[in-house]
Coordinates of C-alpha atoms in Angstrom, one line a residue:
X1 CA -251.1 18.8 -38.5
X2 CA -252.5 20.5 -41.8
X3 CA -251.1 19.4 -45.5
X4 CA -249.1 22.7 -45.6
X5 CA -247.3 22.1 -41.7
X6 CA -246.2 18.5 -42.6
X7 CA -244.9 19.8 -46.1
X8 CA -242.7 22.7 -44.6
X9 CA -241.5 20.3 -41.5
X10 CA -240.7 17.8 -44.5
X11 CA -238.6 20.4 -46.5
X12 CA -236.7 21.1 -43.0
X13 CA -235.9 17.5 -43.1
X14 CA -235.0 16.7 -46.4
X15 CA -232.4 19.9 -45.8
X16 CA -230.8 17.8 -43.0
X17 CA -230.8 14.6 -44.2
X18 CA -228.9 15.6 -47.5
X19 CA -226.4 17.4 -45.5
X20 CA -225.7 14.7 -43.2
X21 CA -225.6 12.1 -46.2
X22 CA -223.3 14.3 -48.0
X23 CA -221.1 15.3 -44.5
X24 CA -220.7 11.6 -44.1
X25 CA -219.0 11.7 -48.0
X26 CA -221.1 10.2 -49.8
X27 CA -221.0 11.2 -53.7
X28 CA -223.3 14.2 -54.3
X29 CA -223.4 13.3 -58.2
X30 CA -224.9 9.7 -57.8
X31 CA -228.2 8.5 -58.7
X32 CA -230.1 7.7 -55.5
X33 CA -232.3 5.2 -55.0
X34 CA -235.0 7.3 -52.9
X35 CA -237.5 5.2 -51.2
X36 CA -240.4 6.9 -49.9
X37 CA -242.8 5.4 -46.8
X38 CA -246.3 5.5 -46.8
X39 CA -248.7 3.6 -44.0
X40 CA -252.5 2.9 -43.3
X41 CA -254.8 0.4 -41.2
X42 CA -256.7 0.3 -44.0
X43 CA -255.9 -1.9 -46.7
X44 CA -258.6 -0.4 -49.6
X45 CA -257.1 3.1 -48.6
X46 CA -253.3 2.1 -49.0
X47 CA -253.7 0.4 -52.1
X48 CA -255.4 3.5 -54.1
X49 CA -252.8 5.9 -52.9
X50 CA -250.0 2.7 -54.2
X51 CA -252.1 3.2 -57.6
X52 CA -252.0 7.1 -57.4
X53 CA -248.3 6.8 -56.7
X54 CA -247.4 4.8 -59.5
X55 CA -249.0 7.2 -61.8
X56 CA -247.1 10.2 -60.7
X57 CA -244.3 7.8 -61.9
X58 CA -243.2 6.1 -58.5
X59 CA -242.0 2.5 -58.4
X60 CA -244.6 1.1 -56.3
X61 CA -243.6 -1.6 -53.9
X62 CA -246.1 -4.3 -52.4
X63 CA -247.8 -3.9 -49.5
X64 CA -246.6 -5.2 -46.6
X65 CA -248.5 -6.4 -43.1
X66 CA -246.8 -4.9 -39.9
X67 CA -248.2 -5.8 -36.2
X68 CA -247.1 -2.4 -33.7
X69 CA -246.0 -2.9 -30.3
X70 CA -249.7 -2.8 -29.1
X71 CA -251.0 -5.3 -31.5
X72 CA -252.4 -2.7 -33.8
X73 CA -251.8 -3.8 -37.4
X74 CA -250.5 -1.5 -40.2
X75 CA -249.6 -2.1 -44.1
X76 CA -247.1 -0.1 -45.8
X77 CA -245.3 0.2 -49.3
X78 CA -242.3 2.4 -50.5
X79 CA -243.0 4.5 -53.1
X80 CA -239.1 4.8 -54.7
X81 CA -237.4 6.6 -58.0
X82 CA -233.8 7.3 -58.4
X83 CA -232.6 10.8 -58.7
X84 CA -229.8 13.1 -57.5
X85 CA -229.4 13.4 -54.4
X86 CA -231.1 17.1 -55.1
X87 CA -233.2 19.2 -52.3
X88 CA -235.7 21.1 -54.5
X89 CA -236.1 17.6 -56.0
X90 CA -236.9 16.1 -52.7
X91 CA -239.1 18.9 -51.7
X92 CA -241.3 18.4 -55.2
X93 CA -241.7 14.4 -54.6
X94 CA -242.0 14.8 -50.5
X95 CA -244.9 17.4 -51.3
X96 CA -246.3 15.4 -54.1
X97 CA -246.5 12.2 -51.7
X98 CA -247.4 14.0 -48.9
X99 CA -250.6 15.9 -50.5
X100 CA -251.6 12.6 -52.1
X101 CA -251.6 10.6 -48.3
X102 CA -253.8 13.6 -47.1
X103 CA -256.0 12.8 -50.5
X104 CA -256.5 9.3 -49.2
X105 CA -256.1 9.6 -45.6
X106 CA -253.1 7.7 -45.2
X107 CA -249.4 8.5 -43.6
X108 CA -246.8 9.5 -45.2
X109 CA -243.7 8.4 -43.2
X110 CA -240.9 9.9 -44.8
X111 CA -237.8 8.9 -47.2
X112 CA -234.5 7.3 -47.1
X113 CA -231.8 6.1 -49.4
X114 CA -228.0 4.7 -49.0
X115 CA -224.9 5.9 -49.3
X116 CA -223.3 5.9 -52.2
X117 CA -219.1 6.1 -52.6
X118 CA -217.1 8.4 -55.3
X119 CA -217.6 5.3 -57.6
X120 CA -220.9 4.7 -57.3
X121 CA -220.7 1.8 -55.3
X122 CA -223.7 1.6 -52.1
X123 CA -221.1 0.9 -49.6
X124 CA -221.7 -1.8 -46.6
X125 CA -220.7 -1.3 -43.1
X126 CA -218.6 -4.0 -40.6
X127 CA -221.7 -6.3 -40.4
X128 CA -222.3 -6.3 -44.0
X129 CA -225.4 -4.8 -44.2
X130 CA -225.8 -1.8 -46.7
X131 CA -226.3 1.9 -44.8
X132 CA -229.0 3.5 -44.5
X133 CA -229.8 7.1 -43.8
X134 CA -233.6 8.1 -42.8

């Protein structure tokens, strides 16, 4: 898929995902903590796009080691700031992150954040466990 598809089918997303997030109730005038995926098999690649992420002012997470189903072995970092829960925000960053994965031939694997209640508060579900919208 070219740079410009994956940025117009992320904009489409990022659409729905806010709706649904704010459907569900949660506050549309929080600061979200917005956590952006990224993914290579190469190590050397995934660690200059962490750099390049950091710079465009991105709290840069460290990498992490993943094995796939068929053995294949992956690292990965979030790339997360904290915002309103804003589309044309979104669509800047998603297109920012999304150019720079092309730059250095990594994956760019989308965003998600948690919901947040009219106080603030990230609320938990029955288990406990905070929720999580992708």
């Amino acid at each position: 898929m070219s740079v410009e598809k994956e940025i117009q089918h992320q904009h489409a997303d990022n659409r729905e995902i806010v709706e649904s997030i704010l459907a569900d109730g949660s506050n549309p005038d929080a600061e979200y903590p917005i956590e952006h995926h990224l993914s290579c098999a190469n190590f050397d690649q995934l660690e200059k796009a962490a750099v390049d992420a950091f710079k465009l002012g991105f709290e840069v997470s460290d990498a992490e080691e993943l094995e796939l189903d068929d053995g294949a072995v992956i690292y990965c970092f979030d790339a997360t700031i904290d915002h309103k829960l804003e589309v044309e925000r979104l669509d800047k960053d998603t297109e920012a992150l999304i150019r720079l994965a092309f730059k250095h031939k990594i994956q760019y694997d989308g965003w998600g954040t948690y919901f947040i209640d009219e106080n603030g508060v990230v609320q938990s579900d029955e288990l406990d466990d905070e929720e999580y919208f992708e």
